[in-house]
Amino acid sequence: QEQLVQSGAEVKKSGASVKVPCKASGYTFTSNYLHWVRQAPGQGLEWMGIINPSSGITTYAQKFQGRVSMTRDTSTSTVYMELSSLRSEDTAVYYCARGYCSSTSCHYYFDLWGQGTLVTVSS
Amino acid sequence: EIVLTQSPGTLSLSPGERATLSCRASQSVGSSYLAWYQQKPGQAPRLLIYDASSRAIDIPDRFSGSGSGTDFTLTVSRLEPEDFAVYYCQQYGTSPYTFGQGTNLEI
């Protein structure tokens, strides 16, 4: 079945970087954009950016510009989100989510989600 | 960026009752590009509604969405025990694709 599988929890020190993988299976990897959304403990959802798995082209939310990098590996159907210069406010569950695409157009709502990766930033 | 404000913050109802959740945008959401998600504790969000009023695959017809412009509503016609969760709206008409702060639907 279609799924996005993420890695287990990470603990990082302030100032470090984290790279979170998201492996897609059960559908054509290059057919849908993939997004990253995070959720701080007890808080709401925050969109971070998008990657086109076919071209590798990315767009990031302005808040994360300069600190986030999204890449993909088509040979393993995996996208990665790397966040650098971590601070305590970056403690959150990070989700990858698939944007919906039909045969003719793509829209940026999310019809398939990974299970989330908890990143804890400690000082 | 478009700010989405959901109300109420918490809604206390009983199974069998009707739930009405509101999502108001700070500016018009183009083409009614608004979605609703349900999230239960420890789980990822689940897509319920897209394009303001279209139900996602396998979503029961007791869930319905309506609205346009800046005012949108999610209605659950008769609450089942499994419907008690947090609900988020999201606009995807204008980047950044923002979410509301959520409505906690509790028993």
PDB file of C-alpha atoms in Angstrom:
ATOM      1  CA  GLN A   1       0.000   0.000   0.000  1.00  0.00           C
ATOM      2  CA  GLU A   2       1.013   3.622  -0.360  1.00  0.00           C
ATOM      3  CA  GLN A   3       3.088   4.820   2.529  1.00  0.00           C
ATOM      4  CA  LEU A   4       5.696   7.266   3.718  1.00  0.00           C
ATOM      5  CA  VAL A   5       8.046   5.837   6.320  1.00  0.00           C
ATOM      6  CA  GLN A   6      10.202   8.054   8.487  1.00  0.00           C
ATOM      7  CA  SER A   7      13.084   7.308  10.820  1.00  0.00           C
ATOM      8  CA  GLY A   8      13.050   7.158  14.605  1.00  0.00           C
ATOM      9  CA  ALA A   9      13.470   9.938  17.123  1.00  0.00           C
ATOM     10  CA  GLU A  10      16.596  12.099  17.217  1.00  0.00           C
ATOM     11  CA  VAL A  11      18.218  14.075  20.022  1.00  0.00           C
ATOM     12  CA  LYS A  12      20.529  16.916  18.995  1.00  0.00           C
ATOM     13  CA  LYS A  13      22.486  19.629  20.721  1.00  0.00           C
ATOM     14  CA  SER A  14      21.796  23.301  20.110  1.00  0.00           C
ATOM     15  CA  GLY A  15      23.689  24.494  17.052  1.00  0.00           C
ATOM     16  CA  ALA A  16      23.829  21.051  15.454  1.00  0.00           C
ATOM     17  CA  SER A  17      22.043  19.822  12.348  1.00  0.00           C
ATOM     18  CA  VAL A  18      19.560  17.023  11.808  1.00  0.00           C
ATOM     19  CA  LYS A  19      18.738  15.167   8.594  1.00  0.00           C
ATOM     20  CA  VAL A  20      15.406  13.344   8.538  1.00  0.00           C
ATOM     21  CA  PRO A  21      14.643  10.771   5.837  1.00  0.00           C
ATOM     22  CA  CYS A  22      11.233   9.916   4.404  1.00  0.00           C
ATOM     23  CA  LYS A  23      10.956   6.814   2.230  1.00  0.00           C
ATOM     24  CA  ALA A  24       8.049   6.514  -0.166  1.00  0.00           C
ATOM     25  CA  SER A  25       6.598   3.229  -1.354  1.00  0.00           C
ATOM     26  CA  GLY A  26       3.499   1.890  -3.084  1.00  0.00           C
ATOM     27  CA  TYR A  27       3.230   4.681  -5.649  1.00  0.00           C
ATOM     28  CA  THR A  28       5.386   6.366  -8.305  1.00  0.00           C
ATOM     29  CA  PHE A  29       7.861   8.447  -6.319  1.00  0.00           C
ATOM     30  CA  THR A  30       8.281  11.135  -8.962  1.00  0.00           C
ATOM     31  CA  SER A  31       4.556  11.704  -9.541  1.00  0.00           C
ATOM     32  CA  ASN A  32       3.818  13.779  -6.432  1.00  0.00           C
ATOM     33  CA  TYR A  33       5.486  16.680  -4.658  1.00  0.00           C
ATOM     34  CA  LEU A  34       6.516  16.015  -1.079  1.00  0.00           C
ATOM     35  CA  HIS A  35       6.220  18.538   1.720  1.00  0.00           C
ATOM     36  CA  TRP A  36       7.576  18.867   5.234  1.00  0.00           C
ATOM     37  CA  VAL A  37       5.331  19.991   8.084  1.00  0.00           C
ATOM     38  CA  ARG A  38       6.348  20.269  11.719  1.00  0.00           C
ATOM     39  CA  GLN A  39       4.430  20.299  14.990  1.00  0.00           C
ATOM     40  CA  ALA A  40       5.926  21.544  18.240  1.00  0.00           C
ATOM     41  CA  PRO A  41       4.739  19.760  21.405  1.00  0.00           C
ATOM     42  CA  GLY A  42       1.102  20.587  22.070  1.00  0.00           C
ATOM     43  CA  GLN A  43       1.042  23.055  19.186  1.00  0.00           C
ATOM     44  CA  GLY A  44      -0.380  23.317  15.695  1.00  0.00           C
ATOM     45  CA  LEU A  45       1.001  22.446  12.276  1.00  0.00           C
ATOM     46  CA  GLU A  46       3.588  24.518  10.406  1.00  0.00           C
ATOM     47  CA  TRP A  47       4.472  24.117   6.717  1.00  0.00           C
ATOM     48  CA  MET A  48       8.216  24.188   6.054  1.00  0.00           C
ATOM     49  CA  GLY A  49       8.630  23.607   2.341  1.00  0.00           C
ATOM     50  CA  ILE A  50       8.215  21.409  -0.700  1.00  0.00           C
ATOM     51  CA  ILE A  51      10.369  19.327  -2.992  1.00  0.00           C
ATOM     52  CA  ASN A  52       9.605  18.045  -6.468  1.00  0.00           C
ATOM     53  CA  PRO A  53      11.057  14.504  -6.381  1.00  0.00           C
ATOM     54  CA  SER A  54      11.333  14.455 -10.172  1.00  0.00           C
ATOM     55  CA  SER A  55      13.402  17.621 -10.657  1.00  0.00           C
ATOM     56  CA  GLY A  56      14.731  18.201  -7.149  1.00  0.00           C
ATOM     57  CA  ILE A  57      13.417  21.774  -7.245  1.00  0.00           C
ATOM     58  CA  THR A  58      12.525  23.095  -3.804  1.00  0.00           C
ATOM     59  CA  THR A  59      10.591  25.973  -2.273  1.00  0.00           C
ATOM     60  CA  TYR A  60      10.995  26.842   1.389  1.00  0.00           C
ATOM     61  CA  ALA A  61       8.887  28.884   3.747  1.00  0.00           C
ATOM     62  CA  GLN A  62      10.603  32.190   4.356  1.00  0.00           C
ATOM     63  CA  LYS A  63      10.903  31.427   8.062  1.00  0.00           C
ATOM     64  CA  PHE A  64      13.273  28.549   7.308  1.00  0.00           C
ATOM     65  CA  GLN A  65      15.206  30.028   4.376  1.00  0.00           C
ATOM     66  CA  GLY A  66      18.931  29.584   4.876  1.00  0.00           C
ATOM     67  CA  ARG A  67      18.496  26.907   7.538  1.00  0.00           C
ATOM     68  CA  VAL A  68      16.618  24.137   5.756  1.00  0.00           C
ATOM     69  CA  SER A  69      17.572  21.952   2.828  1.00  0.00           C
ATOM     70  CA  MET A  70      15.357  19.359   1.148  1.00  0.00           C
ATOM     71  CA  THR A  71      16.884  16.777  -1.158  1.00  0.00           C
ATOM     72  CA  ARG A  72      15.888  13.529  -2.762  1.00  0.00           C
ATOM     73  CA  ASP A  73      17.386  10.226  -3.847  1.00  0.00           C
ATOM     74  CA  THR A  74      15.365   8.749  -6.693  1.00  0.00           C
ATOM     75  CA  SER A  75      17.247   5.433  -6.513  1.00  0.00           C
ATOM     76  CA  THR A  76      15.762   4.775  -3.057  1.00  0.00           C
ATOM     77  CA  SER A  77      12.554   6.859  -3.346  1.00  0.00           C
ATOM     78  CA  THR A  78      13.632   8.865  -0.341  1.00  0.00           C
ATOM     79  CA  VAL A  79      13.443  12.552   0.429  1.00  0.00           C
ATOM     80  CA  TYR A  80      15.460  14.230   3.162  1.00  0.00           C
ATOM     81  CA  MET A  81      14.925  17.331   5.247  1.00  0.00           C
ATOM     82  CA  GLU A  82      18.003  18.822   6.869  1.00  0.00           C
ATOM     83  CA  LEU A  83      17.642  21.599   9.409  1.00  0.00           C
ATOM     84  CA  SER A  84      20.768  23.353  10.658  1.00  0.00           C
ATOM     85  CA  SER A  85      21.674  25.683  13.543  1.00  0.00           C
ATOM     86  CA  LEU A  86      19.149  23.912  15.732  1.00  0.00           C
ATOM     87  CA  ARG A  87      17.683  25.706  18.720  1.00  0.00           C
ATOM     88  CA  SER A  88      15.277  24.654  21.438  1.00  0.00           C
ATOM     89  CA  GLU A  89      12.307  26.072  19.482  1.00  0.00           C
ATOM     90  CA  ASP A  90      12.993  23.489  16.772  1.00  0.00           C
ATOM     91  CA  THR A  91      11.955  20.666  19.110  1.00  0.00           C
ATOM     92  CA  ALA A  92       9.006  19.173  17.237  1.00  0.00           C
ATOM     93  CA  VAL A  93       7.607  16.230  15.329  1.00  0.00           C
ATOM     94  CA  TYR A  94       8.611  16.555  11.694  1.00  0.00           C
ATOM     95  CA  TYR A  95       6.242  15.030   9.132  1.00  0.00           C
ATOM     96  CA  CYS A  96       6.696  14.415   5.451  1.00  0.00           C
ATOM     97  CA  ALA A  97       3.431  14.635   3.554  1.00  0.00           C
ATOM     98  CA  ARG A  98       2.457  13.952  -0.036  1.00  0.00           C
ATOM     99  CA  GLY A  99       0.763  16.648  -2.047  1.00  0.00           C
ATOM    100  CA  TYR A 100      -2.140  15.496  -4.183  1.00  0.00           C
ATOM    101  CA  CYS A 101      -1.613  15.239  -7.939  1.00  0.00           C
ATOM    102  CA  SER A 102      -4.073  14.176 -10.609  1.00  0.00           C
ATOM    103  CA  SER A 103      -3.154  13.412 -14.202  1.00  0.00           C
ATOM    104  CA  THR A 104      -3.465  17.089 -15.068  1.00  0.00           C
ATOM    105  CA  SER A 105      -2.585  19.182 -12.015  1.00  0.00           C
ATOM    106  CA  CYS A 106      -1.130  19.187  -8.543  1.00  0.00           C
ATOM    107  CA  HIS A 107      -2.511  20.766  -5.386  1.00  0.00           C
ATOM    108  CA  TYR A 108      -0.856  21.428  -2.094  1.00  0.00           C
ATOM    109  CA  TYR A 109      -3.118  19.597   0.302  1.00  0.00           C
ATOM    110  CA  PHE A 110      -1.761  16.433   1.842  1.00  0.00           C
ATOM    111  CA  ASP A 111      -3.355  13.062   1.188  1.00  0.00           C
ATOM    112  CA  LEU A 112      -0.647  10.828   2.661  1.00  0.00           C
ATOM    113  CA  TRP A 113       1.500  11.444   5.737  1.00  0.00           C
ATOM    114  CA  GLY A 114       4.522   9.829   7.278  1.00  0.00           C
ATOM    115  CA  GLN A 115       4.309   8.764  10.896  1.00  0.00           C
ATOM    116  CA  GLY A 116       6.497  11.652  12.027  1.00  0.00           C
ATOM    117  CA  THR A 117       9.983  11.952  13.490  1.00  0.00           C
ATOM    118  CA  LEU A 118      10.456  13.588  16.886  1.00  0.00           C
ATOM    119  CA  VAL A 119      13.491  15.831  16.967  1.00  0.00           C
ATOM    120  CA  THR A 120      14.496  17.014  20.427  1.00  0.00           C
ATOM    121  CA  VAL A 121      17.008  19.848  20.726  1.00  0.00           C
ATOM    122  CA  SER A 122      18.794  20.108  24.025  1.00  0.00           C
ATOM    123  CA  SER A 123      21.288  22.628  25.291  1.00  0.00           C
TER     124      SER A 123
ATOM    125  CA  GLU B   1       0.829  35.246   4.720  1.00  0.00           C
ATOM    126  CA  ILE B   2      -2.764  34.153   5.180  1.00  0.00           C
ATOM    127  CA  VAL B   3      -3.663  33.681   8.845  1.00  0.00           C
ATOM    128  CA  LEU B   4      -6.370  31.120   9.589  1.00  0.00           C
ATOM    129  CA  THR B   5      -8.337  31.491  12.821  1.00  0.00           C
ATOM    130  CA  GLN B   6     -10.356  28.521  14.004  1.00  0.00           C
ATOM    131  CA  SER B   7     -13.236  28.689  16.447  1.00  0.00           C
ATOM    132  CA  PRO B   8     -14.071  27.570  18.951  1.00  0.00           C
ATOM    133  CA  GLY B   9     -10.776  26.482  20.459  1.00  0.00           C
ATOM    134  CA  THR B  10     -12.530  23.657  22.278  1.00  0.00           C
ATOM    135  CA  LEU B  11     -15.939  22.181  21.532  1.00  0.00           C
ATOM    136  CA  SER B  12     -17.544  19.881  24.076  1.00  0.00           C
ATOM    137  CA  LEU B  13     -20.294  17.650  22.684  1.00  0.00           C
ATOM    138  CA  SER B  14     -21.742  14.173  23.066  1.00  0.00           C
ATOM    139  CA  PRO B  15     -21.970  11.279  20.603  1.00  0.00           C
ATOM    140  CA  GLY B  16     -24.941  11.714  18.303  1.00  0.00           C
ATOM    141  CA  GLU B  17     -24.783  15.514  18.399  1.00  0.00           C
ATOM    142  CA  ARG B  18     -23.903  17.815  15.512  1.00  0.00           C
ATOM    143  CA  ALA B  19     -20.556  19.623  15.460  1.00  0.00           C
ATOM    144  CA  THR B  20     -19.902  22.853  13.589  1.00  0.00           C
ATOM    145  CA  LEU B  21     -16.304  24.080  13.341  1.00  0.00           C
ATOM    146  CA  SER B  22     -15.302  27.414  11.857  1.00  0.00           C
ATOM    147  CA  CYS B  23     -12.186  28.568   9.991  1.00  0.00           C
ATOM    148  CA  ARG B  24     -11.792  32.239   9.073  1.00  0.00           C
ATOM    149  CA  ALA B  25      -9.029  33.522   6.788  1.00  0.00           C
ATOM    150  CA  SER B  26      -7.320  36.917   7.028  1.00  0.00           C
ATOM    151  CA  GLN B  27      -7.743  37.301   3.260  1.00  0.00           C
ATOM    152  CA  SER B  28      -9.637  35.479   0.570  1.00  0.00           C
ATOM    153  CA  VAL B  29      -8.542  31.911  -0.101  1.00  0.00           C
ATOM    154  CA  GLY B  30      -8.158  31.574  -3.852  1.00  0.00           C
ATOM    155  CA  SER B  31     -10.292  28.997  -5.639  1.00  0.00           C
ATOM    156  CA  SER B  32     -11.580  27.739  -2.275  1.00  0.00           C
ATOM    157  CA  TYR B  33      -8.286  25.944  -1.780  1.00  0.00           C
ATOM    158  CA  LEU B  34      -9.062  24.942   1.779  1.00  0.00           C
ATOM    159  CA  ALA B  35      -8.631  21.547   3.428  1.00  0.00           C
ATOM    160  CA  TRP B  36      -9.617  20.032   6.774  1.00  0.00           C
ATOM    161  CA  TYR B  37      -7.643  17.421   8.715  1.00  0.00           C
ATOM    162  CA  GLN B  38      -8.347  15.292  11.761  1.00  0.00           C
ATOM    163  CA  GLN B  39      -5.563  14.464  14.198  1.00  0.00           C
ATOM    164  CA  LYS B  40      -5.720  12.020  17.092  1.00  0.00           C
ATOM    165  CA  PRO B  41      -3.089  11.885  19.868  1.00  0.00           C
ATOM    166  CA  GLY B  42       0.189  10.383  18.720  1.00  0.00           C
ATOM    167  CA  GLN B  43      -0.953  10.147  15.106  1.00  0.00           C
ATOM    168  CA  ALA B  44      -0.309  12.063  11.928  1.00  0.00           C
ATOM    169  CA  PRO B  45      -3.114  14.236  10.578  1.00  0.00           C
ATOM    170  CA  ARG B  46      -5.642  12.631   8.240  1.00  0.00           C
ATOM    171  CA  LEU B  47      -7.162  14.449   5.276  1.00  0.00           C
ATOM    172  CA  LEU B  48     -10.947  14.832   5.545  1.00  0.00           C
ATOM    173  CA  ILE B  49     -11.981  17.570   3.110  1.00  0.00           C
ATOM    174  CA  TYR B  50     -10.262  19.372   0.216  1.00  0.00           C
ATOM    175  CA  ASP B  51     -11.343  22.181  -2.107  1.00  0.00           C
ATOM    176  CA  ALA B  52     -13.530  23.360   0.798  1.00  0.00           C
ATOM    177  CA  SER B  53     -16.278  20.783   0.225  1.00  0.00           C
ATOM    178  CA  SER B  54     -14.935  17.610  -1.390  1.00  0.00           C
ATOM    179  CA  ARG B  55     -14.603  14.555   0.847  1.00  0.00           C
ATOM    180  CA  ALA B  56     -11.362  12.616   0.703  1.00  0.00           C
ATOM    181  CA  ILE B  57     -11.303   8.895  -0.044  1.00  0.00           C
ATOM    182  CA  ASP B  58     -12.904   6.697   2.649  1.00  0.00           C
ATOM    183  CA  ILE B  59     -14.198   9.642   4.682  1.00  0.00           C
ATOM    184  CA  PRO B  60     -17.746   9.011   5.979  1.00  0.00           C
ATOM    185  CA  ASP B  61     -20.491  11.228   4.627  1.00  0.00           C
ATOM    186  CA  ARG B  62     -21.273  12.582   8.103  1.00  0.00           C
ATOM    187  CA  PHE B  63     -18.305  14.897   7.456  1.00  0.00           C
ATOM    188  CA  SER B  64     -19.044  17.853   5.200  1.00  0.00           C
ATOM    189  CA  GLY B  65     -17.327  21.113   4.347  1.00  0.00           C
ATOM    190  CA  SER B  66     -18.661  24.398   3.065  1.00  0.00           C
ATOM    191  CA  GLY B  67     -17.700  28.011   2.532  1.00  0.00           C
ATOM    192  CA  SER B  68     -15.729  30.276   0.245  1.00  0.00           C
ATOM    193  CA  GLY B  69     -13.704  33.457   0.339  1.00  0.00           C
ATOM    194  CA  THR B  70     -12.739  33.946   3.972  1.00  0.00           C
ATOM    195  CA  ASP B  71     -15.288  31.833   5.870  1.00  0.00           C
ATOM    196  CA  PHE B  72     -15.305  28.048   5.932  1.00  0.00           C
ATOM    197  CA  THR B  73     -17.115  25.441   8.006  1.00  0.00           C
ATOM    198  CA  LEU B  74     -16.603  21.775   8.803  1.00  0.00           C
ATOM    199  CA  THR B  75     -19.753  19.983   9.954  1.00  0.00           C
ATOM    200  CA  VAL B  76     -19.997  16.550  11.521  1.00  0.00           C
ATOM    201  CA  SER B  77     -23.661  15.657  11.298  1.00  0.00           C
ATOM    202  CA  ARG B  78     -23.817  12.975  14.028  1.00  0.00           C
ATOM    203  CA  LEU B  79     -20.773  12.477  16.170  1.00  0.00           C
ATOM    204  CA  GLU B  80     -19.364   9.008  16.599  1.00  0.00           C
ATOM    205  CA  PRO B  81     -16.997   8.189  19.496  1.00  0.00           C
ATOM    206  CA  GLU B  82     -14.040   8.020  17.081  1.00  0.00           C
ATOM    207  CA  ASP B  83     -14.653  11.607  15.887  1.00  0.00           C
ATOM    208  CA  PHE B  84     -13.353  13.178  19.089  1.00  0.00           C
ATOM    209  CA  ALA B  85     -10.004  14.637  18.034  1.00  0.00           C
ATOM    210  CA  VAL B  86      -8.313  17.891  17.009  1.00  0.00           C
ATOM    211  CA  TYR B  87      -9.305  19.394  13.668  1.00  0.00           C
ATOM    212  CA  TYR B  88      -7.167  21.717  11.552  1.00  0.00           C
ATOM    213  CA  CYS B  89      -7.966  23.779   8.491  1.00  0.00           C
ATOM    214  CA  GLN B  90      -5.266  24.541   5.911  1.00  0.00           C
ATOM    215  CA  GLN B  91      -5.196  26.921   2.962  1.00  0.00           C
ATOM    216  CA  TYR B  92      -3.190  25.929  -0.088  1.00  0.00           C
ATOM    217  CA  GLY B  93      -3.999  28.781  -2.407  1.00  0.00           C
ATOM    218  CA  THR B  94      -1.095  31.006  -1.422  1.00  0.00           C
ATOM    219  CA  SER B  95       2.390  30.169  -0.190  1.00  0.00           C
ATOM    220  CA  PRO B  96       3.204  29.717   2.664  1.00  0.00           C
ATOM    221  CA  TYR B  97       0.497  27.086   3.014  1.00  0.00           C
ATOM    222  CA  THR B  98      -0.774  27.878   6.469  1.00  0.00           C
ATOM    223  CA  PHE B  99      -2.823  25.991   9.039  1.00  0.00           C
ATOM    224  CA  GLY B 100      -5.266  27.157  11.645  1.00  0.00           C
ATOM    225  CA  GLN B 101      -4.414  26.632  15.300  1.00  0.00           C
ATOM    226  CA  GLY B 102      -6.898  23.776  15.659  1.00  0.00           C
ATOM    227  CA  THR B 103     -10.234  23.003  17.308  1.00  0.00           C
ATOM    228  CA  ASN B 104     -10.254  20.346  20.022  1.00  0.00           C
ATOM    229  CA  LEU B 105     -13.492  18.379  19.765  1.00  0.00           C
ATOM    230  CA  GLU B 106     -13.967  16.657  23.098  1.00  0.00           C
ATOM    231  CA  ILE B 107     -16.634  14.569  24.777  1.00  0.00           C
TER     232      ILE B 107
END
